[in-house]
Amino acid sequence: MSSEFKVDVISHDFEESGLSSLNGEVTLAERVNEVYEVLNDNRKQGNASISNIVTNTERRAFSDRVSRGKQAAVDDSVNLQIDGDEKREHGPGKKSGPLLSGTAYCISSCSMILLNKVVLSGYNFNAGISLMFYQNLISSLVVVLLGLCRVVSVEKLNWKLISVWIPVNVIFIGMLVSGMYSLKYINIAMVTILKNMTNILTAIGELYIFRKHQNQKVWTAMFLMIISAVSGGITDLSFDAVGYAWQIMNCILTASYSLTLRRVMDEAKKSTRSGSLNEVSMVLLNNLLSLPFAIFLIILFGEWEYVINADVTKSPMFWVVATASGFLGLAISFTSMWFLQQTSPTTYSLVGSLNKIPISIAGLVLFKVPISLPNCFSILFGLFAGVFFARAKMSK
C-alpha cells in the first residue's frame, strides 16, 4: 500500500470518528438540558427568568467546552498521523539510497577484482571467457532459484524485452572479458589507475548524448588522470602491451555500458507487461543472456579443450575460489544496477575510481608486485587525481 493511500484511509477513519464524537456531544448536551429543565421546574416562579438566563449560558458554555475539546483531539490526532507519514516519506530512507548502494558496489567490486586476480594469475588460469561463463551461470541459477521460492520478484521474459536488452548485454560481455584478460597481464594497481580513463570517456559521452556539461575542476581532474595513466605506463616495471590493449578496450566498453544501460533500462520497462523492471530482473537478463554468447566464444577460441585438460581445474580449492567469485559476480551485477539507478553514469564511474585506493594497496601487498619509486609516485598521483575528481564532482 502506498503512502498516499495510507494517508487517505487514515484521514477517512478520523473523519468518521470525528462525526461519532460530535454525535456524542449532541446526546450529552440534550441530557444536560433535561436536567436543567427539571431543576428549573422546582425553582420559584419569580426566579424563573434569571434561572433561564443562567442555565442557558451554562449549557452553551459546557457544550462549547466539550465540542472544542473533542474537535481539538481529532485535529491533533490527524496532524500527528500526517506528520508521521511525512517523516516516513521524507526521512533518511531516500537520502541513504545512494550511500548504501555505493558502499555495496564498492565492497563487491573490490572483492571481485582480488578474487579474479587470484584465479587468473595465482592459479595461472588461461580461460577468461570460461571463468565469466561459470560466474554468470552461478548468478543466473541463484536468481532463478530465489524467484521460484518467491524470495524475489522476477519479471517474466519475452522476446520484445530480450531484443531491447541484447545491445547492452553484448557490451556487458565485452566489458567482463576484457577486464579479466587485462587483470591477468597487469598488476591491480595499474589496472585501477588506467580505469580512470573510463571517467573521461563517460563524461564525454554524457556531454554528447545527454548534453550534460562538466565544470572546469572536473576537466582539470580528468587531465591529471591522463597524466597519471601515461606516466604509470611508462614507469611500470611489469609493462605488458597485450594487457594494456585489453585495458584500453575495457575502458571504452565500461563507459559504453554505463551510458547505454541507463537508456536501455527506461526502454526495457516499456517492453514488460507490468510496465516496470526491478534490479533483480535486470541482473537475470544480463547474466542469462550472456550464457549463449559465452558458449559461442568458448567454442570459437577453443577454451573448452583447455578447461578439460588443465591441471588447475582438478584442484578443489580452485573451484572454491571460482565459485566465490561467481557469487560476487551476482553481487556486483545487482549493486551496480542499483547504484546506477540511484545516481548518474558519471557518479557510477566516479565511485569506482575512489574504490581504487584500497584495491591498489591490497593488490601491491598481497601479490608482491615489483615497483619502482617513479611508478609508485605515478600510482599515488593517479589516486590523488581520482580523489580530486570526486571533490570536483561534489562541488558542482
C-alpha angles and dihedrals in degrees: 000000000000124000093244091053091050091054091051093050093046092047090050091051091050092049090055092047089049092054091049090052092051091050087052090053092055091052092049092048091051090053091050089051091052092051093050091047091056091048092048092054090058093050122095118272091238093059094045097100094048092044091051091052092049096044094046090051092048092048092051092047093048093047092047091051092050092046095048092046095051094042090050090052091051093048092048091050092050092047093049092049094048091045090051092051091047090052090051091049098044099030128111093290096088095039093051093054097088092041095051095043092046093050092049090048092051095049095047095044093047092051091044094055093048094048093046089052089052092050097043101037105017093050092027091231109178101192109085095163091053090050090051090049092052093048094048091045090056091048092050094048093049093050093046091049092049089048093052090049088050091236090127133022114244124188116235110252122236134177094254091055092045092050090052092049099045097084094056090042092057089052089047091056092048091049093053096044095046090047092053095049093046089050090052094057102031130056117250095248093057092043090056093048093048089050087069086080087069090067091055094049091046093051091049090049092050089051095055100031104035098021089235113157125207126214127246094263092056093053090047090053090050090052089053089051091055091051092050093048093050095044091045092054093048094050096040108122091198096046114166119184093203092052093048091050090053090048094051089051089048092054091052093047094045092053090047091049095052092047096044096042094062093053096042092051090062093047093046092057089062090055095058128087093234094046092236138083121200127207095259092056091050091050090052091049093051096046100036095048091048093062098075091046091048092050090051092051093046090054093042095053095036095240092142091071091052093049092051095048102035116111092216092066089063092062114098091207090057090058091047091056093042091050091049089052088052092057090047088051088060091047094051092046091053098041095046092054092043091050094046091053090052095048141011133282091257093052088047090058092039095059089047089057092050089052088063094081098071092033093054094049092047092047094051094047102040098044097037095230116195107241136178127212094252090049091048089051090050091052092049090046090052092050089049090051089053092052091046089050090053092051091047091053092049092051094058 
